[in-house]
Short mmCIF file of C-alpha atoms and ligand atoms in Angstrom, two decimals:
data_model
loop_
_atom_site.label_atom_id
_atom_site.label_comp_id
_atom_site.label_asym_id
_atom_site.label_seq_id
_atom_site.Cartn_x
_atom_site.Cartn_y
_atom_site.Cartn_z
CA MET K 253 13.51 -19.16 16.56
CA SER K 254 11.59 -15.80 16.65
CA ALA K 255 11.55 -13.49 13.48
CA ARG K 256 13.13 -10.23 13.35
CA ILE K 257 10.32 -7.73 13.22
CA LEU K 258 10.65 -5.24 10.45
CA ASP K 259 9.48 -1.97 12.10
CA GLY K 260 7.59 -0.11 9.25
CA LYS K 261 6.80 2.90 11.51
CA ALA K 262 10.43 3.48 12.18
CA VAL K 263 11.45 3.26 8.47
CA ALA K 264 8.61 5.57 7.44
CA ALA K 265 9.58 8.09 10.01
CA GLN K 266 13.16 8.14 8.53
CA ILE K 267 11.66 8.57 5.01
CA ARG K 268 9.35 11.26 6.14
CA SER K 269 12.16 13.30 7.78
CA GLU K 270 14.13 13.15 4.29
CA LEU K 271 10.88 14.22 2.42
CA ALA K 272 10.52 17.21 4.88
CA SER K 273 13.71 18.67 3.77
CA ARG K 274 12.92 17.99 0.02
CA ALA K 275 9.65 19.78 0.44
CA ALA K 276 11.35 22.74 2.13
CA ALA K 277 13.89 22.99 -0.63
CA PHE K 278 11.07 22.77 -3.31
CA THR K 279 9.03 25.42 -1.42
CA ARG K 280 12.12 27.82 -1.39
CA ARG K 281 12.67 27.24 -5.03
CA ALA K 282 9.20 27.29 -6.41
CA GLY K 283 7.64 30.00 -3.94
CA ARG K 284 4.72 27.49 -3.07
CA GLN K 285 4.55 24.09 -1.44
CA PRO K 286 4.16 20.75 -3.30
CA GLY K 287 0.42 20.39 -3.60
CA LEU K 288 -1.67 17.17 -3.17
CA SER K 289 -5.40 17.02 -3.84
CA ILE K 290 -7.47 14.15 -2.56
CA VAL K 291 -10.68 13.36 -3.88
CA LEU K 292 -13.32 11.55 -1.62
CA VAL K 293 -16.50 10.40 -2.86
CA GLY K 294 -18.98 9.59 -0.23
CA ASP K 295 -18.40 9.20 3.49
CA LYS K 296 -17.15 5.67 4.08
CA PRO K 297 -15.70 5.79 7.61
CA ASP K 298 -12.56 3.72 7.03
CA SER K 299 -11.93 5.83 3.60
CA GLN K 300 -12.44 9.03 5.68
CA ILE K 301 -9.82 7.75 8.21
CA TYR K 302 -7.41 6.80 5.32
CA VAL K 303 -7.86 10.35 3.80
CA ASN K 304 -7.32 12.12 7.19
CA SER K 305 -4.10 10.45 7.94
CA LYS K 306 -2.87 11.29 4.41
CA LEU K 307 -3.86 14.92 4.81
CA LYS K 308 -2.21 15.18 8.30
CA SER K 309 0.90 13.49 6.95
CA ALA K 310 1.12 16.00 4.20
CA GLY K 311 0.82 18.86 6.33
CA ASP K 312 3.51 17.54 8.66
CA GLU K 313 5.99 17.10 5.83
CA GLY K 314 5.56 20.62 4.41
CA MET K 315 3.14 20.09 1.66
CA LYS K 316 -0.11 21.62 0.99
CA ALA K 317 -2.97 19.03 0.99
CA THR K 318 -6.51 19.89 0.00
CA LEU K 319 -9.58 17.58 0.28
CA SER K 320 -12.13 17.70 -2.56
CA PRO K 321 -15.04 15.79 -1.13
CA LEU K 322 -18.06 14.72 -3.37
CA PRO K 323 -21.37 13.26 -2.07
CA ALA K 324 -22.03 9.56 -2.36
CA SER K 325 -24.75 10.54 -5.01
CA ALA K 326 -22.17 12.11 -7.48
CA SER K 327 -22.22 10.83 -10.82
CA LEU K 328 -19.18 9.56 -12.87
CA ASP K 329 -19.33 12.81 -15.10
CA GLU K 330 -19.22 15.06 -11.91
CA ILE K 331 -16.00 13.07 -10.53
CA LEU K 332 -14.49 13.36 -14.00
CA SER K 333 -14.96 16.95 -14.47
CA LEU K 334 -13.38 17.55 -10.83
CA VAL K 335 -10.47 15.29 -11.97
CA HIS K 336 -10.17 17.44 -15.26
CA ARG K 337 -10.09 20.64 -13.12
CA LEU K 338 -7.38 19.29 -10.82
CA ASN K 339 -5.35 18.26 -13.93
CA ALA K 340 -5.53 21.75 -15.10
CA ASP K 341 -4.73 23.39 -11.74
CA VAL K 342 -1.08 24.47 -11.67
CA THR K 343 -0.80 24.28 -7.83
CA THR K 344 -1.88 20.64 -7.72
CA ASP K 345 1.15 18.35 -8.23
CA GLY K 346 -0.46 15.11 -7.27
CA ILE K 347 -4.06 13.80 -7.33
CA LEU K 348 -5.36 10.98 -5.48
CA VAL K 349 -8.79 9.54 -5.86
CA GLN K 350 -9.66 7.40 -2.70
CA ALA K 351 -10.72 3.96 -3.52
CA PRO K 352 -13.30 2.45 -3.40
CA LEU K 353 -15.95 4.56 -5.26
CA PRO K 354 -19.60 3.99 -4.01
CA ASP K 355 -20.88 0.75 -5.49
CA SER K 356 -23.64 2.51 -7.20
CA LEU K 357 -21.14 3.82 -9.69
CA GLY K 358 -20.48 0.29 -11.08
CA THR K 359 -17.35 -1.65 -11.31
CA ALA K 360 -15.89 0.17 -14.50
CA ALA K 361 -16.13 3.71 -12.73
CA MET K 362 -12.78 3.48 -10.74
CA GLN K 363 -10.77 2.70 -13.89
CA ALA K 364 -12.45 5.43 -15.75
CA VAL K 365 -11.56 7.80 -13.10
CA PHE K 366 -7.89 6.58 -12.90
CA ASP K 367 -7.66 6.94 -16.85
CA ALA K 368 -8.67 10.47 -16.43
CA ILE K 369 -5.71 11.49 -14.18
CA ASP K 370 -2.90 13.40 -15.79
CA PRO K 371 -0.04 10.64 -15.48
CA SER K 372 2.45 13.44 -14.31
CA LYS K 373 0.21 14.02 -11.27
CA ASP K 374 -0.55 10.38 -10.80
CA VAL K 375 0.82 9.77 -7.09
CA ASP K 376 -1.04 6.69 -6.76
CA GLY K 377 0.56 5.07 -9.79
CA VAL K 378 -2.66 3.90 -11.17
CA THR K 379 -2.90 5.36 -14.72
CA PRO K 380 -2.19 3.09 -17.69
CA ALA K 381 0.89 5.26 -18.78
CA ASN K 382 2.56 4.86 -15.29
CA VAL K 383 1.79 1.12 -15.11
CA GLY K 384 3.38 0.81 -18.50
CA ARG K 385 6.31 2.62 -17.44
CA LEU K 386 6.46 0.41 -14.36
CA VAL K 387 6.69 -2.80 -16.51
CA GLN K 388 9.43 -1.09 -18.57
CA ASN K 389 11.35 -0.38 -15.38
CA ARG K 390 11.38 3.40 -15.91
CA ALA K 391 8.44 4.69 -13.73
CA ASP K 392 8.82 7.81 -11.55
CA LEU K 393 5.52 7.38 -9.79
CA ILE K 394 4.80 3.84 -8.63
CA ALA K 395 1.84 2.54 -6.57
CA CYS K 396 2.47 3.46 -3.09
CA THR K 397 2.24 0.26 -1.23
CA PRO K 398 4.37 -1.85 -3.56
CA ALA K 399 7.00 1.07 -3.58
CA GLY K 400 6.92 0.94 0.24
CA ILE K 401 7.33 -2.81 0.42
CA VAL K 402 10.72 -2.62 -1.71
CA GLU K 403 11.91 0.47 0.16
CA LEU K 404 11.33 -1.57 3.45
CA LEU K 405 13.24 -4.46 2.19
CA GLN K 406 16.11 -2.15 1.04
CA ARG K 407 16.28 -0.24 4.18
CA SER K 408 16.11 -3.37 6.17
CA ASN K 409 19.21 -4.50 4.26
CA ILE K 410 17.32 -7.74 2.89
CA ASP K 411 18.73 -8.95 -0.32
CA VAL K 412 16.42 -9.49 -3.18
CA ALA K 413 18.75 -10.27 -6.23
CA GLY K 414 18.76 -13.84 -6.99
CA LYS K 415 16.22 -14.74 -4.45
CA HIS K 416 12.89 -16.63 -4.88
CA ALA K 417 10.09 -14.11 -4.11
CA VAL K 418 6.53 -15.67 -3.83
CA VAL K 419 3.84 -13.16 -4.02
CA ILE K 420 0.23 -14.19 -2.98
CA GLY K 421 -2.33 -11.96 -4.65
CA ARG K 422 -2.50 -10.41 -8.24
CA SER K 423 -4.35 -7.22 -7.70
CA ASP K 424 -3.49 -4.26 -9.85
CA ILE K 425 -2.79 -2.25 -6.69
CA VAL K 426 -0.51 -4.58 -4.75
CA GLY K 427 0.20 -7.92 -6.14
CA LYS K 428 1.12 -7.28 -9.82
CA PRO K 429 3.09 -4.06 -9.16
CA VAL K 430 5.08 -5.68 -6.27
CA SER K 431 5.86 -8.63 -8.43
CA MET K 432 7.22 -6.24 -11.17
CA LEU K 433 9.37 -4.43 -8.61
CA LEU K 434 10.74 -7.48 -7.15
CA LEU K 435 11.58 -8.80 -10.78
CA HIS K 436 13.40 -5.67 -11.64
CA ARG K 437 15.41 -6.10 -8.45
CA HIS K 438 16.42 -9.33 -9.96
CA ALA K 439 14.41 -11.65 -7.96
CA THR K 440 12.79 -14.88 -9.40
CA VAL K 441 9.25 -14.17 -8.64
CA THR K 442 6.10 -16.58 -8.47
CA VAL K 443 2.74 -14.91 -8.38
CA CYS K 444 0.05 -16.92 -6.75
CA HIS K 445 -3.79 -16.31 -6.75
CA SER K 446 -7.01 -18.01 -5.75
CA ARG K 447 -6.70 -20.61 -8.59
CA THR K 448 -3.10 -21.66 -7.58
CA GLN K 449 -3.02 -25.27 -6.72
CA ASP K 450 -0.85 -26.34 -3.79
CA LEU K 451 -0.39 -23.01 -2.53
CA PRO K 452 1.33 -24.01 0.90
CA LYS K 453 3.89 -25.86 -1.12
CA ILE K 454 4.69 -23.29 -3.44
CA ALA K 455 4.73 -20.36 -0.86
CA ALA K 456 7.19 -22.38 1.29
CA THR K 457 9.71 -22.26 -1.53
CA GLY K 458 10.07 -18.61 -1.12
CA ASP K 459 13.04 -16.73 0.43
CA ILE K 460 10.62 -13.82 0.39
CA LEU K 461 6.94 -14.32 0.79
CA VAL K 462 4.55 -11.39 0.25
CA ALA K 463 1.00 -11.99 1.56
CA ALA K 464 -1.32 -9.74 -0.15
CA LEU K 465 -4.86 -11.57 -0.35
CA GLY K 466 -7.10 -10.03 2.29
CA ARG K 467 -7.80 -13.02 4.29
CA PRO K 468 -7.24 -12.78 8.17
CA GLY K 469 -4.55 -15.10 9.42
CA PHE K 470 -4.45 -17.08 6.11
CA VAL K 471 -0.74 -17.79 5.88
CA ARG K 472 0.33 -20.42 8.33
CA GLN K 473 3.53 -22.15 9.24
CA PRO K 474 3.44 -24.72 6.42
CA PHE K 475 3.37 -21.70 4.08
CA VAL K 476 6.74 -20.40 5.32
CA ARG K 477 10.24 -21.67 4.55
CA PRO K 478 12.27 -21.50 7.79
CA GLY K 479 14.20 -18.22 7.90
CA ALA K 480 12.20 -16.74 5.09
CA THR K 481 11.31 -12.90 5.07
CA VAL K 482 7.57 -12.48 5.30
CA ILE K 483 5.81 -9.31 4.17
CA ASP K 484 2.27 -9.15 5.40
CA VAL K 485 0.38 -6.51 3.30
CA GLY K 486 -3.16 -7.56 4.83
CA ILE K 487 -5.25 -5.24 6.59
CA ASN K 488 -8.38 -7.04 7.85
CA LEU K 489 -10.73 -5.58 10.54
CA VAL K 490 -12.00 -8.72 12.40
CA THR K 491 -15.23 -8.38 14.48
CA ASP K 492 -15.91 -12.10 14.76
CA ALA K 493 -14.96 -13.38 18.17
CA ASN K 494 -14.33 -17.04 16.93
CA VAL K 495 -11.97 -15.63 14.18
CA ALA K 496 -10.12 -13.38 16.66
CA ARG K 497 -9.79 -16.06 19.27
CA GLU K 498 -8.51 -18.70 16.58
CA ILE K 499 -5.79 -16.21 15.43
CA PHE K 500 -4.58 -14.92 18.92
CA HIS K 501 -4.04 -17.23 21.75
CA GLU K 502 -5.23 -16.46 25.24
CA GLY K 503 -2.88 -13.95 26.80
CA HIS K 504 -1.90 -12.38 23.36
CA PRO K 505 -2.06 -8.74 23.84
CA ARG K 506 -4.08 -8.37 20.45
CA ARG K 507 -6.46 -10.85 21.92
CA GLY K 508 -6.87 -8.51 24.88
CA LEU K 509 -7.58 -5.64 22.55
CA PHE K 510 -10.42 -7.48 20.85
CA GLU K 511 -11.92 -8.41 23.97
CA ARG K 512 -11.92 -4.60 24.99
CA LYS K 513 -12.83 -3.07 21.64
CA GLY K 514 -14.93 -5.93 19.79
CA SER K 515 -12.74 -5.64 16.83
CA VAL K 516 -8.94 -5.87 15.76
CA LEU K 517 -6.87 -5.35 12.95
CA VAL K 518 -5.23 -8.57 11.56
CA GLY K 519 -2.92 -9.27 8.83
CA ASP K 520 -2.93 -12.03 6.15
CA VAL K 521 -0.32 -13.82 8.20
CA HIS K 522 -1.08 -15.82 11.23
CA PRO K 523 0.95 -14.85 14.29
CA GLU K 524 2.44 -18.41 14.55
CA VAL K 525 4.56 -17.53 11.37
CA ALA K 526 6.96 -15.45 13.71
CA GLU K 527 8.35 -18.69 15.12
CA VAL K 528 9.56 -19.87 11.65
CA ALA K 529 10.11 -16.78 9.63
CA GLY K 530 13.65 -14.97 9.57
CA ALA K 531 12.13 -11.61 9.34
CA LEU K 532 8.47 -10.39 9.67
CA THR K 533 6.43 -7.09 9.19
CA PRO K 534 3.65 -6.62 11.99
CA VAL K 535 0.26 -5.44 11.45
CA PRO K 536 -0.25 -2.67 12.24
CA GLY K 537 2.97 -1.01 11.90
CA GLY K 538 4.63 -2.80 9.11
CA VAL K 539 3.82 -2.06 5.53
CA GLY K 540 0.70 0.45 6.38
CA PRO K 541 3.04 3.31 7.42
CA LEU K 542 5.29 2.87 4.29
CA THR K 543 2.18 3.43 2.04
CA ILE K 544 1.52 6.95 3.40
CA ALA K 545 5.38 7.77 3.29
CA MET K 546 5.47 6.61 -0.42
CA LEU K 547 2.41 8.82 -1.28
CA MET K 548 4.38 11.70 0.13
CA ALA K 549 7.47 10.76 -1.68
CA ASN K 550 5.66 10.60 -4.91
CA THR K 551 3.95 13.91 -4.37
CA ILE K 552 7.30 15.67 -3.95
CA THR K 553 8.74 13.75 -7.04
CA ALA K 554 5.71 14.79 -9.08
CA ALA K 555 6.25 18.61 -7.99
CA GLU K 556 10.03 18.44 -8.77
CA LEU K 557 9.47 16.73 -12.12
CA ARG K 558 6.70 19.14 -13.21
CA ALA K 559 8.98 22.08 -12.22
CA GLY K 560 11.81 20.62 -14.09
CA TYR K 561 14.07 20.55 -11.09
P1 NAP N 562 -7.96 -7.78 -3.63
O1 NAP N 562 -7.91 -6.82 -4.75
O2 NAP N 562 -9.04 -8.27 -3.03
O3 NAP N 562 -7.01 -9.09 -4.25
C1 NAP N 562 -6.70 -10.19 -3.50
C2 NAP N 562 -5.87 -11.13 -4.31
O4 NAP N 562 -5.61 -12.34 -3.41
C3 NAP N 562 -6.43 -11.60 -5.58
O5 NAP N 562 -5.44 -11.78 -6.44
C4 NAP N 562 -6.98 -13.10 -5.28
O6 NAP N 562 -6.88 -13.99 -6.16
C5 NAP N 562 -5.98 -13.45 -4.03
N1 NAP N 562 -6.71 -14.42 -3.21
C6 NAP N 562 -7.74 -14.26 -2.62
N2 NAP N 562 -8.17 -15.22 -1.60
C7 NAP N 562 -7.12 -16.20 -2.17
C8 NAP N 562 -6.57 -17.47 -1.54
N3 NAP N 562 -7.60 -18.04 -0.78
N4 NAP N 562 -5.65 -18.09 -1.99
C9 NAP N 562 -4.91 -17.40 -2.92
N5 NAP N 562 -5.07 -16.16 -3.44
C10 NAP N 562 -6.08 -15.62 -2.82
O7 NAP N 562 -6.87 -7.35 -2.48
P2 NAP N 562 -5.83 -6.08 -2.57
O8 NAP N 562 -6.30 -4.74 -2.82
O9 NAP N 562 -4.75 -6.47 -3.34
O10 NAP N 562 -5.39 -6.06 -0.87
C11 NAP N 562 -5.00 -7.17 -0.35
C12 NAP N 562 -4.89 -6.94 1.18
O11 NAP N 562 -3.91 -5.97 1.47
C13 NAP N 562 -6.06 -6.42 1.86
O12 NAP N 562 -6.08 -6.99 3.08
C14 NAP N 562 -5.83 -5.05 1.83
O13 NAP N 562 -6.75 -4.30 2.90
C15 NAP N 562 -4.51 -4.94 2.16
N6 NAP N 562 -3.92 -3.66 1.74
C16 NAP N 562 -3.03 -2.98 2.46
C17 NAP N 562 -2.31 -1.78 2.13
C18 NAP N 562 -1.42 -1.20 3.12
O14 NAP N 562 -1.23 0.04 2.91
N7 NAP N 562 -0.75 -2.04 3.97
C19 NAP N 562 -2.62 -1.28 0.75
C20 NAP N 562 -3.47 -1.98 0.05
C21 NAP N 562 -4.13 -3.21 0.36
P3 NAP N 562 -7.75 -13.88 -7.68
O15 NAP N 562 -7.17 -12.81 -8.53
O16 NAP N 562 -7.64 -15.13 -8.21
O17 NAP N 562 -9.14 -13.47 -7.26
#
């Protein structure tokens, strides 16, 4: 058996075309485009790549996206005063502060910055107010990757109600919110983490298995119930030839890519899982494109709600 591949790119394209008409309708009515402001502190190359694709996507869908860059040497106070200025700017509907912040700011800085964002502009779903509303099942702005996962399941006609969903990972940005969303859709949810005992046995009881742990190729066949839907959230850049060769067999197209480029993107799920899963998201091209599409959806939702439409 070979798993049905859940094409995140195609689903994201469908969502984005719907958003383009919503953005056009907002622009006609409000006399301005929905506005997204992205704050980037420092010059981490992968953060710059993520930010550029968000800026491009916003432009493609008819939104006005602006980048507010700060140097890596910026203080927490400087970042907070930029966030306060964006909170007060009437043409900014959504604020996204790209994570992570430079290490020099310390571990508490990211949360302090998230806490400062006006919840009505919190298009990343990271403020305590929006996380609380998510728990109460009345959130308008939900963290983009978890929102994208449930959108992908729904648009792929995969039933969640009554199913057992196992989530590996309990981060604030993926594991916890996706668990909550699945629970609200009436799944029975088990959340696993690094202290979970007998992880493969628990994972293999899932009708739906969400892997969000950040370990390349970690989820192997014994973790997967035959026929289960497997959502691979992981995005891991592998540069170690031994790891790449262990994950991709000789002749696999992604192994060829590694041999040519010296690096390859790998999910948290090993490719051998495709032989037992019923459905599987690829990496790249699975959950990733949905994350950006849901950021755009949140920006338009924030614009509409702030305008009272
Ligand atoms: P994170 O904050 O590092 O959290 C990882 C979670 O996995 C933690 O809860 C950790 O447990 C758990 N974990 C780590 N090793 C484990 C193990 N051996 N067994 C069981 N659980 C283990 O990561 P994250 O931000 O949630 O991201 C997870 C992955 O998703 C990363 O690869 C990231 O790049 C990717 N990601 C992708 C997108 C996208 O758009 N597709 C968006 C966000 C993140 P403890 O809590 O016990 O430490």
